[in-house]
């Protein structure tokens, strides 16, 4: 198991991303790697299924500067932010070394085609399969059964789901005991970043912990709530937790 730190009721991993992925690929059996950030923390407070999915994660990585701040402020521990994109690239590198298999579940046929084309050049030893699920508010049990069939027929080492939170975490939790993979992970916008359909902020913005600002400018309608509502509410909980 990886080392973790209790933050606001969740066990957040403190390990470097490479060590996490090596553990999952070498010792994993139906493990689930989820991410947590201020927005997902606030969302889970009113969504029991989402909360359960996060709590049942085998590894919960700090995908947000707010979580890094909370670790330092509440526990006096310095941890590093691990973006979903880092999780993805490190996984693909290790799969490429071992001629592994990965299945991408989520997004449109066009985005998935771009992912497969780029991955064939960047990680030529990785066997890639993609599946675009039906676009609907919630999946049915028949949908889940079809996902399970597709996944088990391809038998990937890793399952990446790109449906945004909390839909992707709920899907993984619903099928995790019916699929045979080393680990599954919901990586949301990484699908679009890697496909090039949405530009990822440059490394300068990321190092300055301002990736959120660049993304907000690019997608204001989708991201305004997480930055102007979720983040202040999260910081409030952090401050209140310190007092208690």
PDB file of N, CA and C in Angstrom, residues 5-8 12 36-38 61-82 209 231 234-239 241-242:
ATOM      1  N   UNK A   5      -2.011  10.468   4.083  1.00  0.00           N
ATOM      2  CA  UNK A   5      -2.169  11.457   5.137  1.00  0.00           C
ATOM      3  C   UNK A   5      -3.653  11.774   5.281  1.00  0.00           C
ATOM      4  N   UNK A   6      -4.215  11.713   6.504  1.00  0.00           N
ATOM      5  CA  UNK A   6      -5.633  12.038   6.674  1.00  0.00           C
ATOM      6  C   UNK A   6      -5.877  13.540   6.550  1.00  0.00           C
ATOM      7  N   UNK A   7      -6.713  13.910   5.590  1.00  0.00           N
ATOM      8  CA  UNK A   7      -7.054  15.313   5.370  1.00  0.00           C
ATOM      9  C   UNK A   7      -8.563  15.432   5.221  1.00  0.00           C
ATOM     10  N   UNK A   8      -9.203  16.087   6.165  1.00  0.00           N
ATOM     11  CA  UNK A   8     -10.644  16.335   6.120  1.00  0.00           C
ATOM     12  C   UNK A   8     -11.443  15.057   5.880  1.00  0.00           C
ATOM     13  N   UNK A  12      -5.234  10.835   1.843  1.00  0.00           N
ATOM     14  CA  UNK A  12      -4.613  11.359   0.628  1.00  0.00           C
ATOM     15  C   UNK A  12      -3.179  10.846   0.508  1.00  0.00           C
ATOM     16  N   UNK A  36      -8.472  13.916  -5.755  1.00  0.00           N
ATOM     17  CA  UNK A  36      -9.303  14.803  -4.941  1.00  0.00           C
ATOM     18  C   UNK A  36      -8.759  16.222  -5.036  1.00  0.00           C
ATOM     19  N   UNK A  37      -9.664  17.167  -5.162  1.00  0.00           N
ATOM     20  CA  UNK A  37      -9.324  18.580  -5.186  1.00  0.00           C
ATOM     21  C   UNK A  37     -10.420  19.334  -4.427  1.00  0.00           C
ATOM     22  N   UNK A  38     -10.292  20.626  -4.225  1.00  0.00           N
ATOM     23  CA  UNK A  38     -11.315  21.353  -3.470  1.00  0.00           C
ATOM     24  C   UNK A  38     -12.725  21.186  -4.019  1.00  0.00           C
ATOM     25  N   UNK A  61      -5.117  10.667  -4.908  1.00  0.00           N
ATOM     26  CA  UNK A  61      -3.996  11.579  -5.132  1.00  0.00           C
ATOM     27  C   UNK A  61      -4.434  13.042  -5.040  1.00  0.00           C
ATOM     28  N   UNK A  62      -3.528  13.909  -4.567  1.00  0.00           N
ATOM     29  CA  UNK A  62      -3.846  15.330  -4.383  1.00  0.00           C
ATOM     30  C   UNK A  62      -3.768  16.116  -5.686  1.00  0.00           C
ATOM     31  N   UNK A  63      -4.881  16.192  -6.383  1.00  0.00           N
ATOM     32  CA  UNK A  63      -4.930  16.884  -7.672  1.00  0.00           C
ATOM     33  C   UNK A  63      -5.489  18.292  -7.462  1.00  0.00           C
ATOM     34  N   UNK A  64      -4.723  19.119  -6.790  1.00  0.00           N
ATOM     35  CA  UNK A  64      -5.181  20.476  -6.536  1.00  0.00           C
ATOM     36  C   UNK A  64      -4.291  21.165  -5.516  1.00  0.00           C
ATOM     37  N   UNK A  65      -3.979  22.432  -5.785  1.00  0.00           N
ATOM     38  CA  UNK A  65      -3.131  23.183  -4.863  1.00  0.00           C
ATOM     39  C   UNK A  65      -3.800  23.350  -3.508  1.00  0.00           C
ATOM     40  N   UNK A  66      -5.144  23.340  -3.495  1.00  0.00           N
ATOM     41  CA  UNK A  66      -5.868  23.471  -2.240  1.00  0.00           C
ATOM     42  C   UNK A  66      -5.606  22.307  -1.301  1.00  0.00           C
ATOM     43  N   UNK A  67      -5.491  21.108  -1.848  1.00  0.00           N
ATOM     44  CA  UNK A  67      -5.205  19.922  -1.033  1.00  0.00           C
ATOM     45  C   UNK A  67      -3.783  19.991  -0.496  1.00  0.00           C
ATOM     46  N   UNK A  68      -2.870  20.468  -1.325  1.00  0.00           N
ATOM     47  CA  UNK A  68      -1.477  20.641  -0.901  1.00  0.00           C
ATOM     48  C   UNK A  68      -1.408  21.645   0.251  1.00  0.00           C
ATOM     49  N   UNK A  69      -2.166  22.735   0.127  1.00  0.00           N
ATOM     50  CA  UNK A  69      -2.218  23.742   1.190  1.00  0.00           C
ATOM     51  C   UNK A  69      -2.793  23.150   2.470  1.00  0.00           C
ATOM     52  N   UNK A  70      -3.866  22.373   2.351  1.00  0.00           N
ATOM     53  CA  UNK A  70      -4.499  21.772   3.526  1.00  0.00           C
ATOM     54  C   UNK A  70      -3.537  20.844   4.261  1.00  0.00           C
ATOM     55  N   UNK A  71      -2.755  20.079   3.515  1.00  0.00           N
ATOM     56  CA  UNK A  71      -1.785  19.168   4.133  1.00  0.00           C
ATOM     57  C   UNK A  71      -0.744  19.945   4.932  1.00  0.00           C
ATOM     58  N   UNK A  72      -0.294  21.041   4.363  1.00  0.00           N
ATOM     59  CA  UNK A  72       0.711  21.869   5.038  1.00  0.00           C
ATOM     60  C   UNK A  72       0.108  22.592   6.243  1.00  0.00           C
ATOM     61  N   UNK A  73      -1.082  23.146   6.070  1.00  0.00           N
ATOM     62  CA  UNK A  73      -1.719  23.962   7.115  1.00  0.00           C
ATOM     63  C   UNK A  73      -2.234  23.113   8.272  1.00  0.00           C
ATOM     64  N   UNK A  74      -2.845  21.978   7.956  1.00  0.00           N
ATOM     65  CA  UNK A  74      -3.455  21.147   8.996  1.00  0.00           C
ATOM     66  C   UNK A  74      -2.492  20.151   9.622  1.00  0.00           C
ATOM     67  N   UNK A  75      -1.580  19.626   8.819  1.00  0.00           N
ATOM     68  CA  UNK A  75      -0.706  18.553   9.300  1.00  0.00           C
ATOM     69  C   UNK A  75       0.773  18.923   9.349  1.00  0.00           C
ATOM     70  N   UNK A  76       1.118  20.077   8.787  1.00  0.00           N
ATOM     71  CA  UNK A  76       2.519  20.466   8.763  1.00  0.00           C
ATOM     72  C   UNK A  76       3.358  19.600   7.847  1.00  0.00           C
ATOM     73  N   UNK A  77       2.705  19.008   6.847  1.00  0.00           N
ATOM     74  CA  UNK A  77       3.389  18.095   5.926  1.00  0.00           C
ATOM     75  C   UNK A  77       3.388  18.679   4.515  1.00  0.00           C
ATOM     76  N   UNK A  78       4.543  18.680   3.896  1.00  0.00           N
ATOM     77  CA  UNK A  78       4.642  19.151   2.513  1.00  0.00           C
ATOM     78  C   UNK A  78       4.424  17.979   1.558  1.00  0.00           C
ATOM     79  N   UNK A  79       3.416  18.087   0.737  1.00  0.00           N
ATOM     80  CA  UNK A  79       3.184  17.085  -0.293  1.00  0.00           C
ATOM     81  C   UNK A  79       3.147  17.787  -1.641  1.00  0.00           C
ATOM     82  N   UNK A  80       3.293  17.029  -2.688  1.00  0.00           N
ATOM     83  CA  UNK A  80       3.287  17.606  -4.033  1.00  0.00           C
ATOM     84  C   UNK A  80       1.963  17.328  -4.729  1.00  0.00           C
ATOM     85  N   UNK A  81       1.507  18.324  -5.457  1.00  0.00           N
ATOM     86  CA  UNK A  81       0.310  18.136  -6.268  1.00  0.00           C
ATOM     87  C   UNK A  81       0.615  17.144  -7.384  1.00  0.00           C
ATOM     88  N   UNK A  82      -0.325  16.247  -7.634  1.00  0.00           N
ATOM     89  CA  UNK A  82      -0.186  15.310  -8.749  1.00  0.00           C
ATOM     90  C   UNK A  82      -1.386  15.506  -9.665  1.00  0.00           C
ATOM     91  N   UNK A 209       1.154  27.412  -9.728  1.00  0.00           N
ATOM     92  CA  UNK A 209      -0.127  26.985  -9.147  1.00  0.00           C
ATOM     93  C   UNK A 209      -1.285  27.833  -9.679  1.00  0.00           C
ATOM     94  N   UNK A 231     -13.978  26.484  -4.061  1.00  0.00           N
ATOM     95  CA  UNK A 231     -12.698  26.780  -3.409  1.00  0.00           C
ATOM     96  C   UNK A 231     -12.867  27.555  -2.105  1.00  0.00           C
ATOM     97  N   UNK A 234     -14.234  25.194   0.503  1.00  0.00           N
ATOM     98  CA  UNK A 234     -13.194  24.260   0.926  1.00  0.00           C
ATOM     99  C   UNK A 234     -12.253  24.921   1.933  1.00  0.00           C
ATOM    100  N   UNK A 235     -11.811  26.134   1.626  1.00  0.00           N
ATOM    101  CA  UNK A 235     -10.905  26.846   2.526  1.00  0.00           C
ATOM    102  C   UNK A 235     -11.567  27.105   3.874  1.00  0.00           C
ATOM    103  N   UNK A 236     -12.854  27.362   3.854  1.00  0.00           N
ATOM    104  CA  UNK A 236     -13.599  27.547   5.104  1.00  0.00           C
ATOM    105  C   UNK A 236     -13.525  26.285   5.955  1.00  0.00           C
ATOM    106  N   UNK A 237     -13.734  25.125   5.334  1.00  0.00           N
ATOM    107  CA  UNK A 237     -13.668  23.860   6.071  1.00  0.00           C
ATOM    108  C   UNK A 237     -12.264  23.595   6.611  1.00  0.00           C
ATOM    109  N   UNK A 238     -11.260  23.964   5.836  1.00  0.00           N
ATOM    110  CA  UNK A 238      -9.879  23.787   6.289  1.00  0.00           C
ATOM    111  C   UNK A 238      -9.624  24.625   7.540  1.00  0.00           C
ATOM    112  N   UNK A 239     -10.048  25.879   7.506  1.00  0.00           N
ATOM    113  CA  UNK A 239      -9.834  26.777   8.644  1.00  0.00           C
ATOM    114  C   UNK A 239     -10.606  26.309   9.872  1.00  0.00           C
ATOM    115  N   UNK A 241     -11.517  23.241  10.499  1.00  0.00           N
ATOM    116  CA  UNK A 241     -10.910  21.996  10.963  1.00  0.00           C
ATOM    117  C   UNK A 241      -9.690  22.282  11.829  1.00  0.00           C
ATOM    118  N   UNK A 242      -8.942  23.312  11.490  1.00  0.00           N
ATOM    119  CA  UNK A 242      -7.756  23.696  12.259  1.00  0.00           C
ATOM    120  C   UNK A 242      -8.149  24.117  13.673  1.00  0.00           C
TER     121      UNK A 242
END
